[in-house]
CSV table of C-alpha atoms in Angstrom, one decimal:
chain,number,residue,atom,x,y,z
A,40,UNK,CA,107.5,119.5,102.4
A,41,UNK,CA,104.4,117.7,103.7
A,42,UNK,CA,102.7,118.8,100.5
A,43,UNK,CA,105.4,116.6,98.7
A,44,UNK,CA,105.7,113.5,100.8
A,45,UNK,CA,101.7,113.3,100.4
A,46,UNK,CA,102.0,113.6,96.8
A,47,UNK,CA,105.0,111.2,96.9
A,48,UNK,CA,103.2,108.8,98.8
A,49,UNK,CA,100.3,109.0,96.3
A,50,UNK,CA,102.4,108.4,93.4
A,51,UNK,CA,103.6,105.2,95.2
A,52,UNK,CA,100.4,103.7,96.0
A,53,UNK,CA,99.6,103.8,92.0
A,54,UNK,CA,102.9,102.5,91.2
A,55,UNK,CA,102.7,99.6,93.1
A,56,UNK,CA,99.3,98.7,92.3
A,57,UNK,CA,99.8,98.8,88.8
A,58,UNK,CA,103.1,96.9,89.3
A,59,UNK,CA,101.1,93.9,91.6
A,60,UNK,CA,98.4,93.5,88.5
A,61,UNK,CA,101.2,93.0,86.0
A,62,UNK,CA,103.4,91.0,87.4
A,63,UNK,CA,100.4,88.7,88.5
A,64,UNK,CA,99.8,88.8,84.8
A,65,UNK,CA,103.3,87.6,84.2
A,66,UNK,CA,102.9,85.0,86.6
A,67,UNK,CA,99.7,83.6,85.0
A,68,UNK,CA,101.3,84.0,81.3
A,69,UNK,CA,104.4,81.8,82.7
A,70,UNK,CA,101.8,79.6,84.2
A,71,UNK,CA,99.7,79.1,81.1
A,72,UNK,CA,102.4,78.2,78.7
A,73,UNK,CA,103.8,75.8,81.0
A,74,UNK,CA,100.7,73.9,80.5
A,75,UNK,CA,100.4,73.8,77.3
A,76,UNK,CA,103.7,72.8,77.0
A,77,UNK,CA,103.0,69.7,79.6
A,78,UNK,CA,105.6,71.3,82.2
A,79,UNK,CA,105.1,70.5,85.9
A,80,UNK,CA,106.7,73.7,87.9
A,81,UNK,CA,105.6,72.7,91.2
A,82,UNK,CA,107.8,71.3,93.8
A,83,UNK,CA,106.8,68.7,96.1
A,84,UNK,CA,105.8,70.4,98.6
A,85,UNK,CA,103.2,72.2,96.1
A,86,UNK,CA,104.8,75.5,96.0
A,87,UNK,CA,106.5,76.8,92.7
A,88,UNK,CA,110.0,75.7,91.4
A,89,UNK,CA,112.9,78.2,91.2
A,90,UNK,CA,112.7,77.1,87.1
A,91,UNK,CA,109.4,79.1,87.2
A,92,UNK,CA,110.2,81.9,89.3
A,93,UNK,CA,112.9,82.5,86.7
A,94,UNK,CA,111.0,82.5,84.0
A,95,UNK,CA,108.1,85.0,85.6
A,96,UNK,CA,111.2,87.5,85.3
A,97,UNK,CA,111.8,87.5,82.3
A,98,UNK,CA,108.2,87.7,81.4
A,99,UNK,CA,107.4,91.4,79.2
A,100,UNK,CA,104.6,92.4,81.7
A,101,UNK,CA,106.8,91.2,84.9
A,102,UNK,CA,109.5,93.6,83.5
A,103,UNK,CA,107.3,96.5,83.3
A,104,UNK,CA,105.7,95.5,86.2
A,105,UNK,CA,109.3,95.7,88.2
A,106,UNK,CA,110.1,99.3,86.5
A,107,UNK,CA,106.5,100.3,88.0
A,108,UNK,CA,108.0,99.1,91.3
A,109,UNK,CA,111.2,101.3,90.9
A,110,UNK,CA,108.7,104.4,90.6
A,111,UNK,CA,106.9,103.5,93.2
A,112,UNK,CA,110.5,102.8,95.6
A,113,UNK,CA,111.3,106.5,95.0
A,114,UNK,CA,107.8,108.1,96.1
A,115,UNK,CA,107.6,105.8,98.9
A,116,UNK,CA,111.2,106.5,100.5
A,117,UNK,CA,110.5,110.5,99.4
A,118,UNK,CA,107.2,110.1,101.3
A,119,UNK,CA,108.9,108.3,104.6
A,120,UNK,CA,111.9,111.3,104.7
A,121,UNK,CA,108.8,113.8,105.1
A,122,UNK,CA,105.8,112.4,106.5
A,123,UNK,CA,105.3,110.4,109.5
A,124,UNK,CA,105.8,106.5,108.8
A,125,UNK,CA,102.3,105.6,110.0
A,126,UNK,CA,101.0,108.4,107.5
A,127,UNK,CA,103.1,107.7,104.4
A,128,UNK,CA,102.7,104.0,104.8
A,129,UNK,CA,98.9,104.1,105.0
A,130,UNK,CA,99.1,106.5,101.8
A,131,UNK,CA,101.2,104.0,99.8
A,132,UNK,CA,98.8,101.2,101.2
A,133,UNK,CA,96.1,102.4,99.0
A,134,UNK,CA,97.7,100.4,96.1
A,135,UNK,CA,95.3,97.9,97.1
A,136,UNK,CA,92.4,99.8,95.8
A,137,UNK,CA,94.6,100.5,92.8
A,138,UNK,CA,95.0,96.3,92.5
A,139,UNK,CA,91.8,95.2,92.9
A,140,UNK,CA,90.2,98.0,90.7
A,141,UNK,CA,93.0,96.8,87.9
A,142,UNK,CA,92.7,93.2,88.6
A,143,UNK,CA,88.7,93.1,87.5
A,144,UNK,CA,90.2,94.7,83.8
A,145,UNK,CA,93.0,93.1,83.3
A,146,UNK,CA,93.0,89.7,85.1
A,147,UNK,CA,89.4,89.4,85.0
A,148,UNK,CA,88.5,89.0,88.7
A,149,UNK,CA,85.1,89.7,89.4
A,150,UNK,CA,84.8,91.4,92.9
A,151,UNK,CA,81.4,90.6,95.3
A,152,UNK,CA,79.9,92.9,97.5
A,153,UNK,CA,81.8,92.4,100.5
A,154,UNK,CA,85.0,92.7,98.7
A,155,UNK,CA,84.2,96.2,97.8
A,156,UNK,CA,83.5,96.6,101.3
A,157,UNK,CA,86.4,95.7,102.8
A,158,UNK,CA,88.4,97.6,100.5
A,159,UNK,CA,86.9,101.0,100.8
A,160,UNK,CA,86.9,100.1,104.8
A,161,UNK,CA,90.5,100.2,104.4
A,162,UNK,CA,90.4,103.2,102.4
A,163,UNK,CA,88.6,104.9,104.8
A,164,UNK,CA,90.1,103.8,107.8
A,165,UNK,CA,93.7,105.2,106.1
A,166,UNK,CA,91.5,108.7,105.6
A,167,UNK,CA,91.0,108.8,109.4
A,168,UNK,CA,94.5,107.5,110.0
A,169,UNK,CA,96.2,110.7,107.8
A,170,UNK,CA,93.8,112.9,109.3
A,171,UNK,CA,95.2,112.1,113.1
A,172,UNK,CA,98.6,112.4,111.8
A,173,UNK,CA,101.2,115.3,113.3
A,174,UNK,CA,102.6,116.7,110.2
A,175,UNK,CA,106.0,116.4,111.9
A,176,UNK,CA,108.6,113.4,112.1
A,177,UNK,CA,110.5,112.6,114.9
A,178,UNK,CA,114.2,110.9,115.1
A,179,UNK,CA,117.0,110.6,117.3
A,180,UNK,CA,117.7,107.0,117.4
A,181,UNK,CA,120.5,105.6,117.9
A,182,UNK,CA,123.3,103.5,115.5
A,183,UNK,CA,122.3,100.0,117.8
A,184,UNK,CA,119.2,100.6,116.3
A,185,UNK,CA,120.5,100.8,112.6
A,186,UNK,CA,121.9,97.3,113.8
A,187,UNK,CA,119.1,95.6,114.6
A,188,UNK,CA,117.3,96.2,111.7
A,189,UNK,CA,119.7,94.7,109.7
A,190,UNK,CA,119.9,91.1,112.0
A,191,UNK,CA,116.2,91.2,112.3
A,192,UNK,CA,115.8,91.6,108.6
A,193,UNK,CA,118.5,88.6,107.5
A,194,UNK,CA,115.9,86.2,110.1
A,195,UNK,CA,112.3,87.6,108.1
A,196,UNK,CA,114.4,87.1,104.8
A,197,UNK,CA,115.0,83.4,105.9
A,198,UNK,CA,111.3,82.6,107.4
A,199,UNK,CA,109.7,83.8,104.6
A,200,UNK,CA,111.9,82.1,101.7
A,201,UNK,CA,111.3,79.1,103.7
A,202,UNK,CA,107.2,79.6,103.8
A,203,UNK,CA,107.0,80.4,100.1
A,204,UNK,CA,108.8,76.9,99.1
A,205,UNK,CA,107.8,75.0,102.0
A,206,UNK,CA,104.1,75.7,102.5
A,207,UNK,CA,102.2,75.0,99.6
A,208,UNK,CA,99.8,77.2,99.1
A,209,UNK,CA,99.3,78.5,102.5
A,210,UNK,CA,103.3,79.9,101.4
A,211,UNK,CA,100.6,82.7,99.4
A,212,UNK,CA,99.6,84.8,102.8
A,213,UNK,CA,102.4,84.1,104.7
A,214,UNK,CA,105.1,85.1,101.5
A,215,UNK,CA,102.5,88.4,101.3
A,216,UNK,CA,102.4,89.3,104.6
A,217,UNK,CA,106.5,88.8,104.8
A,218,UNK,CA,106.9,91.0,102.2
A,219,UNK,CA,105.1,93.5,103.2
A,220,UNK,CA,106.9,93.7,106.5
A,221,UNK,CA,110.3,93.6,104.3
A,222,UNK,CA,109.2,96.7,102.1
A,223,UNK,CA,108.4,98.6,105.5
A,224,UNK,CA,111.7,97.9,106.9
A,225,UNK,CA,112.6,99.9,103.8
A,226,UNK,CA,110.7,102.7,105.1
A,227,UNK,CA,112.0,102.7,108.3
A,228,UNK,CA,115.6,102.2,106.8
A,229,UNK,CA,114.9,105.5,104.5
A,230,UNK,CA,113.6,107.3,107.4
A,231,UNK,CA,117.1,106.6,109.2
A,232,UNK,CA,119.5,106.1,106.9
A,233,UNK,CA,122.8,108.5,107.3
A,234,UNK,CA,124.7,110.5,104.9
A,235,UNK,CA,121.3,111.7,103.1
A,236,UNK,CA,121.3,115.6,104.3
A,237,UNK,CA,124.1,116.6,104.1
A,238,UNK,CA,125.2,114.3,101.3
A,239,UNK,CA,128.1,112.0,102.9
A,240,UNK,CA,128.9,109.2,100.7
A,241,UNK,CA,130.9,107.0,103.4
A,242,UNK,CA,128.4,107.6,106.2
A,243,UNK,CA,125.4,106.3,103.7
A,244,UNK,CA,127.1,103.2,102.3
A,245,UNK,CA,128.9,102.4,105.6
A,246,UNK,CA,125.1,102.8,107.5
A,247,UNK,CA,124.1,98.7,108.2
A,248,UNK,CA,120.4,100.7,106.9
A,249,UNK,CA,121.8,100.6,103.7
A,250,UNK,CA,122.5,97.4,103.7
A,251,UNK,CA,119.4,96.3,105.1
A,252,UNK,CA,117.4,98.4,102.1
A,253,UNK,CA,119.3,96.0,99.5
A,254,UNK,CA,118.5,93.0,101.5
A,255,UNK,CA,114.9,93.7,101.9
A,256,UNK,CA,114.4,95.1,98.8
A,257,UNK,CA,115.7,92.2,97.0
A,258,UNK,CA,114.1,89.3,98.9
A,259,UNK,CA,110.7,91.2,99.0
A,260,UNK,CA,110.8,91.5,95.4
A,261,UNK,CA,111.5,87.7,95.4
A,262,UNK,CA,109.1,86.3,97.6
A,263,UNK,CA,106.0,88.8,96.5
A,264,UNK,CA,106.5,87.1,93.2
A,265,UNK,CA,106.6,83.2,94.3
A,266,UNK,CA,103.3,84.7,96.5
A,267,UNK,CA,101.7,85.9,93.6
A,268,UNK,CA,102.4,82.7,91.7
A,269,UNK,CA,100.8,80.6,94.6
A,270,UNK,CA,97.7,83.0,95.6
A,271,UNK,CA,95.0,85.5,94.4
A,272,UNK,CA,96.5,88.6,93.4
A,273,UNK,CA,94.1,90.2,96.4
A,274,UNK,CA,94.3,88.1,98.8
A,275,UNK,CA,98.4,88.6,98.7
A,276,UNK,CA,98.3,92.7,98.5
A,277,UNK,CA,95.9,92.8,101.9
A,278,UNK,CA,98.5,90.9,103.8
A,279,UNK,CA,101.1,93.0,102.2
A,280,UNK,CA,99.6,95.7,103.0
A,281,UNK,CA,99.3,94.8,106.7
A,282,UNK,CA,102.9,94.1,106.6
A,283,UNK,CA,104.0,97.2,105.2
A,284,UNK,CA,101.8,99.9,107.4
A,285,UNK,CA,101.7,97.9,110.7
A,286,UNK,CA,105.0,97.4,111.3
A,287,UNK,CA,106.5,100.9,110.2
A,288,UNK,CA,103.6,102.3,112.0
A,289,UNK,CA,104.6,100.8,115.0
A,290,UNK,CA,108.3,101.6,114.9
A,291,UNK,CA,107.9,104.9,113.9
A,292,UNK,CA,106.0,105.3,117.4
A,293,UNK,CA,107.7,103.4,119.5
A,294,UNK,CA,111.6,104.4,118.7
A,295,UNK,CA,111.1,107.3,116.0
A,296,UNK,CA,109.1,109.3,118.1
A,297,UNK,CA,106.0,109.9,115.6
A,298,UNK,CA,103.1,111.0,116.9
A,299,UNK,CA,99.8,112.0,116.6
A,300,UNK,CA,98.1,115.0,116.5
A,301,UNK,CA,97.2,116.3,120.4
A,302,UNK,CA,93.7,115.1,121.2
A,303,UNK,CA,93.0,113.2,117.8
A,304,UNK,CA,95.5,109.3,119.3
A,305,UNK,CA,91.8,107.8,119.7
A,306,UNK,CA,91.3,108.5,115.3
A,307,UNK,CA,94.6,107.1,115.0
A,308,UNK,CA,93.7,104.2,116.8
A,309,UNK,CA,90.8,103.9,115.0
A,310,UNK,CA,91.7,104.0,112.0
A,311,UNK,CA,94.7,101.8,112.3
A,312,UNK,CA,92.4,99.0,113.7
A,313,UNK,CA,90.0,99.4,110.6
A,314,UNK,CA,93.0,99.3,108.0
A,315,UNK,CA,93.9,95.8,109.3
A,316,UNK,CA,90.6,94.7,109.7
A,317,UNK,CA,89.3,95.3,106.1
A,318,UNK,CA,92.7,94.1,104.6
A,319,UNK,CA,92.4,91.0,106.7
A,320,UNK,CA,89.0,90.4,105.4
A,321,UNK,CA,90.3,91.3,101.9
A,322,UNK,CA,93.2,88.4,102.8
A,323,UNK,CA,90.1,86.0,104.0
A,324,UNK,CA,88.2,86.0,100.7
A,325,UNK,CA,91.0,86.3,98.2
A,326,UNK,CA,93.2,83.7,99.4
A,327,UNK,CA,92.0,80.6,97.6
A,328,UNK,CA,94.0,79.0,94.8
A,329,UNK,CA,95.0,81.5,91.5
A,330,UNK,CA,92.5,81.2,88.5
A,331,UNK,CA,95.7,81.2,86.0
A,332,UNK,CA,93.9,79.2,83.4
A,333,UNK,CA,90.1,81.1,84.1
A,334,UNK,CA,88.6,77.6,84.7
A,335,UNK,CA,87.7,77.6,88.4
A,336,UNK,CA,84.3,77.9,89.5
A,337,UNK,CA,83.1,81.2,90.3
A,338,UNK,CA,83.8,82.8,94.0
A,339,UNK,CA,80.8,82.2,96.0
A,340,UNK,CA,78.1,85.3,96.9
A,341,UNK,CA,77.6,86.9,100.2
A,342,UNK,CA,80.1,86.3,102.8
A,343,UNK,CA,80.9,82.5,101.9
A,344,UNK,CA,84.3,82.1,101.4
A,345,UNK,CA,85.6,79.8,98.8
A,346,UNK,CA,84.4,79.0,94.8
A,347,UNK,CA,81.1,77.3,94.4
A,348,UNK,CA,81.3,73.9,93.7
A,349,UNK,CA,82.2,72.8,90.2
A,350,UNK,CA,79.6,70.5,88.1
A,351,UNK,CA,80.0,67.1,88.0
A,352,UNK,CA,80.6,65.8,84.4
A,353,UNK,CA,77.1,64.0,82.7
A,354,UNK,CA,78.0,60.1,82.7
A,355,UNK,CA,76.4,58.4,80.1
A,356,UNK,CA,75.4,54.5,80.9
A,357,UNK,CA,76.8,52.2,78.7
A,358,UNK,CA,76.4,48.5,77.5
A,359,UNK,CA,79.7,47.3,78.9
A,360,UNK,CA,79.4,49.7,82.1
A,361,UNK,CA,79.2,46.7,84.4
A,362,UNK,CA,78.6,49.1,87.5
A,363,UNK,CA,75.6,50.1,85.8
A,364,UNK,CA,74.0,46.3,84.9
A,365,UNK,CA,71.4,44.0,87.6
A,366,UNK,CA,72.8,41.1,89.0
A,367,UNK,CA,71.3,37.4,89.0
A,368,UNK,CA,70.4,35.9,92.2
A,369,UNK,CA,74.4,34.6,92.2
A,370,UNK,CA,75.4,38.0,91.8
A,371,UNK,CA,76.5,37.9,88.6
A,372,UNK,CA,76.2,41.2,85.9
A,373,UNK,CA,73.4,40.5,83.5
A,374,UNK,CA,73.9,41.8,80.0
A,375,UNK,CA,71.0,43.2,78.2
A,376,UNK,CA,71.0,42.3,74.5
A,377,UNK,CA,68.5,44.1,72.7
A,378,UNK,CA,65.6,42.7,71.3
A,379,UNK,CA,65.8,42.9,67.1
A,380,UNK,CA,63.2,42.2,64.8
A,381,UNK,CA,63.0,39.5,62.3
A,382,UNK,CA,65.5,40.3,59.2
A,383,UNK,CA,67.5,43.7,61.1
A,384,UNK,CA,70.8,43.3,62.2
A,385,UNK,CA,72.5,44.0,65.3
A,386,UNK,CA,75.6,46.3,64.8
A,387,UNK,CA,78.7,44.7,63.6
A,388,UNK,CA,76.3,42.1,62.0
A,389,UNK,CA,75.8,41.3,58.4
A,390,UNK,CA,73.5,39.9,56.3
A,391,UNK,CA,74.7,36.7,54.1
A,392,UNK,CA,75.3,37.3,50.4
């Protein structure tokens, strides 16, 4: 069964990448039109209206972007029943590379250098992660703990619908980084849930982890989208990615009893750290303002964060461009007339019949 939560896993991680990319795509679409339509779907606190949000939904690639993300719900919670949670959630976490590769062919992003370094420093820091792994699960929590997952959820689903509408653009990362941590209470949910094996309809549905996998499915759906309306489409998937391995990570060792295997904690370790450092670094230089209409300067080279600065319009001097004119010893704007020649006329001039 390890064989199939690894290929599970996989199958997620090119789900949701491809599901990211197209519902950006939606987003800028929905974005685009609004324009040329003279629409204003901001808010005033910068962020996007709900008017907009709704219509990103209904958008084609958004709706085949949210099938993609159905595909990638079943390998993931296949991949957390049989793998530990800090090894199927670093698996699944690869989507990024799947995003970003994606992102340069369909949303043209061009990537610098150091953006291809942090990503393959995650992807290698998730190799050393999976390779540290026990190939068991543990288990034997208790139902308190079903409980609090489903209280601590309802407060993340309320700070994070807050952050996307009330932050501006800075609602980008932290909507991100909240979903992420949303989809891996899913994970953890999955991994507990009752009434799975052996099938026992009342214990599932009457498990407060079911109800916490609608509640977090739901508003992490919601807010990735308003995220990816606010924020580069990269800068968004590192924090989710954070969100979505660190914190199922860390519960699965803490109360799950996942483990590592004997000898190899100080790989784990290591490749945890390296996971969040190149997906933080990913977050740094992708989280400027989303290119929807592909007129932003270009990103700046080398490690510079930000676009380069955009050129300043040519102003041509004019006649009447009294900035532009000498002054008289009172300070008055003299008004060059042109000298004209004996028998040529001056424009608007004419010659008598």
């Amino acid at each position: 069964m390890f064989l199939v939560g690894v290929i599970s896993a996989c199958l997620a991680a090119v789900a949701y990448g491809m599901s990211t990319v197209l519902r950006a795509l939606g987003a800028r679409r929905v974005a685009t039109e609004a324009r040329e339509e003279g629409e204003d779907h901001t808010n005033s606190a910068g962020g996007p209206t709900l008017q907009s949000t709704m219509s990103t939904f209904v958008d084609p690639a958004f709706i085949l972007g949210t099938m993609m993300v159905v595909i990638g719900f079943a390998g993931g919670a296949i991949a957390a029943r049989f793998l530990p949670l800090f090894l199927s959630q670093t698996i699944v976490s690869a989507n990024l590379v799947v995003t970003a590769l994606l992102g340069t062919i369909m949303l043209n992003i061009a990537l610098q250098t150091r953006d291809w370094i942090a990503i393959w420093l995650v992807v290698l820091s998730l190799c050393l992660l999976g390779a540290s792994s026990s190939h068991q699960t543990g288990g034997g929590e208790e139902r308190a703990f079903h409980w609090g997952l489903f209280f601590d959820t309802l407060v993340l689903c309320a700070f994070a619908l807050f952050g996307v509408y009330r932050l501006g653009r800075h609602g980008a990362i932290v909507g991100g980084a909240a979903a992420g941590f949303l989809f891996g209470v899913i994970a953890i949910c999955v991994r507990v849930l009752d009434g799975v094996h052996p099938f026992d309809g009342v214990a599932l549905i009457t498990d407060p982890a079911a109800w916490t996998i609608a509640v977090a499915g739901a508003t992490g759906f919601f807010v990735q989208t308003v995220a990816l309306q606010l924020g580069a489409v990269n800068g968004v998937t590192a924090v989710l990615v954070v969100g979505e391995t660190a914190g199922p990570s860390l519960v699965g060792v803490l109360f799950l009893g996942d483990t590592a295997q004997p000898g190899l904690g100080w790989l784990a370790i290591v490749g945890f750290v390296g996971a969040v450092i190149g997906a933080v670094l990913v977050a740094w230089y992708g989280s400027g303002d989303p290119d929807h209409f592909g007129e932003a300067p270009p990103m700046k080279g080398g490690w510079r964060r930000g676009r380069e600065d955009a050129p300043e319009p040519a102003v041509s001097a004019r006649e009447d461009d009294i900035d532009s004119l000498p002054l008289d010893p009172f300070g008055m704007p003299i008004r060059l007339t042109p000298r004209t020649e004996p028998g040529s006329t001056r424009d608007g001039d004419h010659e008598p019949d």
